[in-house]
XYZ file of C-alpha atoms in Angstrom:
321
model
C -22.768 -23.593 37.695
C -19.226 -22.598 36.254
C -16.145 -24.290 38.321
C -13.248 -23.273 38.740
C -10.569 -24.981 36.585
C -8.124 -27.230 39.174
C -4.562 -25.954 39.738
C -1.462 -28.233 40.724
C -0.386 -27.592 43.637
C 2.439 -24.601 44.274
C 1.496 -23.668 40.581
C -0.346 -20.419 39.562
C -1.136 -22.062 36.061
C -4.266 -23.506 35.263
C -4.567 -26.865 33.933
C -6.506 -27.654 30.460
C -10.124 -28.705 30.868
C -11.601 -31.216 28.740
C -14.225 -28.405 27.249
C -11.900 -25.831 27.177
C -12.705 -23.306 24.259
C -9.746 -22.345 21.679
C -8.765 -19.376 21.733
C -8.469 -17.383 18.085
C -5.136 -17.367 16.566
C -4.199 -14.164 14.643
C -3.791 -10.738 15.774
C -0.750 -8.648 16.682
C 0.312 -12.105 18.334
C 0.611 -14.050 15.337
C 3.339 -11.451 14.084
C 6.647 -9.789 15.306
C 9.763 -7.684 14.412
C 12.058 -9.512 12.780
C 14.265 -6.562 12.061
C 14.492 -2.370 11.772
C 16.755 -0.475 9.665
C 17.714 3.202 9.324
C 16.180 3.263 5.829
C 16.271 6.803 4.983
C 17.570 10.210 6.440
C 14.083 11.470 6.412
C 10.492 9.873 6.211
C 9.925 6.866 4.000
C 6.911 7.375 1.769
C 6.728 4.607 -0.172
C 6.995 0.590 -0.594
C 6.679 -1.489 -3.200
C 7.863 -5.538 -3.524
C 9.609 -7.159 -6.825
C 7.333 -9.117 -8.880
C 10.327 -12.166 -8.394
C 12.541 -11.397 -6.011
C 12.642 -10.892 -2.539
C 13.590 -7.151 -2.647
C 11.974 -4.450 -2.023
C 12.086 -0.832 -2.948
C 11.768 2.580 -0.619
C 11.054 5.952 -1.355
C 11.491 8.973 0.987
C 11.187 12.178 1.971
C 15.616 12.591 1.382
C 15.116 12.798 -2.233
C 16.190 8.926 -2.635
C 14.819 5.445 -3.867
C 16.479 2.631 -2.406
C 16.170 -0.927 -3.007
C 16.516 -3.684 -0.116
C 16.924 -7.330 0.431
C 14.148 -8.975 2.207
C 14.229 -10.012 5.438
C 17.713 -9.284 5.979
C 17.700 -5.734 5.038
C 20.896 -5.265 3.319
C 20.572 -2.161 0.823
C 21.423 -3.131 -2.967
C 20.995 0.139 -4.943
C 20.472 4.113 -4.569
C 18.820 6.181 -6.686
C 18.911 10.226 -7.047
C 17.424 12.793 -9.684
C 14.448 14.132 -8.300
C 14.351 17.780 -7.163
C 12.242 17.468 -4.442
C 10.744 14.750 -1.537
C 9.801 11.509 -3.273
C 6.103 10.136 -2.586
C 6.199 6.503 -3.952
C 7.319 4.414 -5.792
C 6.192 0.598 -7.972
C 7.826 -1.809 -9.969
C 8.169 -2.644 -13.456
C 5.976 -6.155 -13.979
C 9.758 -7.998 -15.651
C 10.959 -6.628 -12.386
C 13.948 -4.674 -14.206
C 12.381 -1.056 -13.531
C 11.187 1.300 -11.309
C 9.051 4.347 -11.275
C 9.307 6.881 -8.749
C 6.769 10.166 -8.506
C 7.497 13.541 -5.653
C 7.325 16.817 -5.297
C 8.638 17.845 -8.422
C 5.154 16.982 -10.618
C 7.404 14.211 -12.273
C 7.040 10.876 -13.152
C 10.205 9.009 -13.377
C 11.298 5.723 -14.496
C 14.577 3.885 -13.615
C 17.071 1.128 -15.366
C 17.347 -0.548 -12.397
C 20.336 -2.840 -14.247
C 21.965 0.678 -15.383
C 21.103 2.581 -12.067
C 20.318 5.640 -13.703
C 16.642 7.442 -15.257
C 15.757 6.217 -18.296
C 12.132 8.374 -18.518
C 11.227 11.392 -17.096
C 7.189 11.962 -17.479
C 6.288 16.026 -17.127
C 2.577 17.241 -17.842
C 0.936 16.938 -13.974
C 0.646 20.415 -12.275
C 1.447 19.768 -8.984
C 3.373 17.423 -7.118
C 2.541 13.340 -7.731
C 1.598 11.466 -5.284
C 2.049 7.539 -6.681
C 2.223 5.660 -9.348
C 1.391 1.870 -10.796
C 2.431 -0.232 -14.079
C -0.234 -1.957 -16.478
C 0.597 -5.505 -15.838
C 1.321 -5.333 -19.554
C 4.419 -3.422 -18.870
C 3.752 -0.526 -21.608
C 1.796 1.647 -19.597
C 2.039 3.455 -16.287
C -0.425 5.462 -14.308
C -0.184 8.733 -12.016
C -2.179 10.891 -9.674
C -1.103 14.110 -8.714
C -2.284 17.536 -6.080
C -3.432 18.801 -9.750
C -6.958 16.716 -9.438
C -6.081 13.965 -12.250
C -4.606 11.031 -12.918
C -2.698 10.388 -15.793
C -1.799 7.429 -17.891
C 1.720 7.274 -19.765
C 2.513 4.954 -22.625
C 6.405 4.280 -22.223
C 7.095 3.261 -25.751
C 5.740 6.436 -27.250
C 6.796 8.482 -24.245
C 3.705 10.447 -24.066
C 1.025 10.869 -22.077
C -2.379 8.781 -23.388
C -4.910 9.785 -21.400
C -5.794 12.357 -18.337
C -8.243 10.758 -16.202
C -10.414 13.812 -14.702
C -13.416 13.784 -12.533
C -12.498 14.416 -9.434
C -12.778 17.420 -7.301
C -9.825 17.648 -5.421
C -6.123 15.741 -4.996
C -5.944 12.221 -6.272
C -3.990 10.558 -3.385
C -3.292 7.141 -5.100
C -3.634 5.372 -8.312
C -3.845 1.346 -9.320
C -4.706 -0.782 -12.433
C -6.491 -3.632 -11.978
C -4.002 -6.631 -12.942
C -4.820 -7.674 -16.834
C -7.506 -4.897 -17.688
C -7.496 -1.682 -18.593
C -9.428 -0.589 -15.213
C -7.793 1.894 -13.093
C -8.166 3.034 -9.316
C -8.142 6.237 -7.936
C -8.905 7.859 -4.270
C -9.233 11.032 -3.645
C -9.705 14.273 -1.476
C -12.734 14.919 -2.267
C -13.616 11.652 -0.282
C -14.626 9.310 -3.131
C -13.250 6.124 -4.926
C -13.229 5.754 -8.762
C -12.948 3.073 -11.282
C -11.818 4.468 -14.990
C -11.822 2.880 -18.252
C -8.106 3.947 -19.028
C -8.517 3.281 -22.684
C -11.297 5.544 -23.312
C -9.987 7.834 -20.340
C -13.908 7.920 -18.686
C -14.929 7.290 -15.070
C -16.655 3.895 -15.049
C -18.259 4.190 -11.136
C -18.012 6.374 -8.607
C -18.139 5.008 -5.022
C -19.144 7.161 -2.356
C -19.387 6.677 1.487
C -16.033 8.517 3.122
C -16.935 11.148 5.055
C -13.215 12.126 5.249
C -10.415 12.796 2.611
C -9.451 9.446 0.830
C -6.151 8.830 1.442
C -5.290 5.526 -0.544
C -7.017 2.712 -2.222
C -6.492 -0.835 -3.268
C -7.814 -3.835 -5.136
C -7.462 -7.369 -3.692
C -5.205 -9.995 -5.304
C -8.284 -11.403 -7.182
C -9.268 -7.874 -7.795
C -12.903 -8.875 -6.867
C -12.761 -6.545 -3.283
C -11.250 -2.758 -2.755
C -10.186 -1.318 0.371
C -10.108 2.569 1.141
C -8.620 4.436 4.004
C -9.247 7.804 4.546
C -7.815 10.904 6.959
C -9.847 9.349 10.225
C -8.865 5.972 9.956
C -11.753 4.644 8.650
C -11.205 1.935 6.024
C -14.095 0.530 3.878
C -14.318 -2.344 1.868
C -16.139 -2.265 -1.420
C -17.526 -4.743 -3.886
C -16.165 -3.786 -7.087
C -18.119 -5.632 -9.093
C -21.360 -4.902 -7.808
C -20.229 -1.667 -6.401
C -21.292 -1.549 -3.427
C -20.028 -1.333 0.189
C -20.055 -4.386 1.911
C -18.403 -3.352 5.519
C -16.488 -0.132 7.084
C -13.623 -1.055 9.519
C -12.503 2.014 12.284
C -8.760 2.063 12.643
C -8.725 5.762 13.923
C -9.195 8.194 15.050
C -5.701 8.899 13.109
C -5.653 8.826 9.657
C -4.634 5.583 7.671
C -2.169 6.185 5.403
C -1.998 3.620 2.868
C -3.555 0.105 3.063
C -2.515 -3.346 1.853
C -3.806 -6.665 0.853
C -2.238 -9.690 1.461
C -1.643 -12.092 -1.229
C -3.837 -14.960 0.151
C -6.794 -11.888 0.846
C -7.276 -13.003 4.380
C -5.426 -9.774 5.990
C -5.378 -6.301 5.689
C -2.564 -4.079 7.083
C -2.992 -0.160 6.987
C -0.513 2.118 7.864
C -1.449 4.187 10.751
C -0.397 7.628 11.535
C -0.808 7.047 15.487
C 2.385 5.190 14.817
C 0.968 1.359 14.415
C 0.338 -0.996 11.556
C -3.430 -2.094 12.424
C -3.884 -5.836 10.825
C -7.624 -6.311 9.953
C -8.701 -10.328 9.322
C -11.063 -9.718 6.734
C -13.254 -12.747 7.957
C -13.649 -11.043 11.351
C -13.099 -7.735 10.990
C -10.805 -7.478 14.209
C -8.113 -5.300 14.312
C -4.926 -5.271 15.864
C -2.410 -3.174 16.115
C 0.939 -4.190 15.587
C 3.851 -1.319 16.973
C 7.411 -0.140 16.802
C 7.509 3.261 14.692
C 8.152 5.883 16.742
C 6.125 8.193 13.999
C 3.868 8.070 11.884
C 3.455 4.940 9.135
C 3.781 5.449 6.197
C 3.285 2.682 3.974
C 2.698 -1.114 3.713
C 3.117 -4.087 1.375
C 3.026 -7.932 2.143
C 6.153 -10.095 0.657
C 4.981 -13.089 -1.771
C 3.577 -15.270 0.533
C 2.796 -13.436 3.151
C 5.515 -14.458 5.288
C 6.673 -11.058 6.164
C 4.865 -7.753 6.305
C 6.954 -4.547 5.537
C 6.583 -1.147 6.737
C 7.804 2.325 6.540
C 8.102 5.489 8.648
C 7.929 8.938 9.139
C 11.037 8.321 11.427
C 12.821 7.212 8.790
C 12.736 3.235 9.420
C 11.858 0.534 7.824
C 11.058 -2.682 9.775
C 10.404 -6.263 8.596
C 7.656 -7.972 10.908
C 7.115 -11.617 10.250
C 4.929 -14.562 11.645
């Protein structure tokens, strides 16, 4: 027989039993919006955290980088040379550079203590869609609409290697920190790992039904995560390469996905308007709102204190725990 738990009198809240169960924490609960800023005069498309510092950079849709103090949100540089939208952006590993990539098929990288382009990459057909830094600091990888990926060497200033395979727009790019592995997604609905070195495909994984829309490793590099244009994330082993669970966030597509540093959470940028928090021991999902359009983009601060996300409306809002 279950009882009903015993009230105080005049009070509407129930007392604690002695076998009372816990309930979880985590969730949407365990976060909130610490702040929103007017980040850009059209969508934000990209984030990306210093290696150091608690700054991070924005890219949007305006033709503009930006880069931002974390939480407050006070702006501390703009950048401007692209001729076209801007799609994302990473930093340099000593934290003194940035690379940008947009609509213009380039690949540019910035002086961050100069404020002004240092490196324009040109050799991708179409427009690029992201970029990532060997955490060497030499090299620098690309995808682009034009199918490939490409991987730059910035003391020679030349392209090393085009990384081709796949059938159809690679949507994001990644090394793996300390190797010469690279990650790609794609349109064609598959994940690849590359040998940048000898610019071959390693492994192919395949299990999207759906275009690919962005893919990442975890911070010990052991686990990648892939979101594609339903919402559907799935989580591979990349050693064994394999997938080991699918997640659905949609039926709207995720837009870019994040690990956080201690590899407990998962935050994917949703285009329904939400960043949906997956606890990777659980696999629940929650979804955590304030955009008033589409997100954009996601990244986690050092210690996972604060969680950062852009808009299609042009915001960018700090959510903490």
């Amino acid at each position: 027989m279950i009882s009903e738990p015993t009230k105080e009198p005049g009070k509407n809240k129930a007392l604690r039993h002695l076998k009372d169960s816990e309930f979880p924490v985590g969730g949407a609960a365990a976060f909130s919006i610490a702040n929103s800023l007017q980040a850009h005069g059209a969508a934000v498309s990209g984030l990306a955290l210093h290696p150091r510092k608690m700054v991070a950079a924005s890219s949007g849709d305006d033709r503009l980088w930006r880069l931002w103090g974390v939480p407050a949100g006070e702006m501390v540089l703009t950048g401007q040379g692209h001729a076209d939208w801007l799609s994302g952006c990473c930093f340099h590993p000593g934290g003194g550079a940035l690379a940008t990539t947009g609509g213009d098929a380039t690949v540019k990288v910035w002086d961050l203590v100069r404020g002004r382009c240092v490196l324009t990459f040109e050799g991708h057909a179409h427009a690029t869609w992201g970029c990532s830094f060997h955490s060497g600091g030499d090299f620098l990888a690309s995808c682009s609409m034009d199918n490939t990926a490409k991987v730059w060497d910035l003391n020679s200033q030349r392209c090393r290697a085009t990384l081709r395979g796949h059938a159809d727009s690679v949507n994001s790019v990644a090394f793996l920190p300390s190797s010469n592995t690279v990650l790609t997604c794609s349109a064609d609905k598959t994940v690849s790992l590359w040998d940048a070195r000898a610019a071959r495909c390693a492994q192919t994984f395949y299990g999207h039904r759906h275009s690919c829309n962005h893919a990442a490793f975890s911070a010990r590099g052991d686990v990648i995560a892939s979101c594609d244009s339903y919402g559907t994330v799935m989580l591979w082993d990349a050693r064994k390469a394999s997938a080991v669970a699918t997640v659905d966030t949609g039926p709207h597509p995720g837009n870019q996905l994040a690990f956080g540093p201690s590899g407990e959470s998962l935050a994917v940028a949703s285009n329904d308007g939400a960043v949906k928090l997956v606890r990777l021991a659980t696999l629940q999902v929650s979804s955590l709102l304030g955009h008033e359009d589409a997100v954009q983009s996601v990244t986690f601060d050092h210690r996972e204190d604060y969680l950062l996300s852009g808009g299609a409306d042009g915001s960018l809002y700090n959510i903490s725990h």
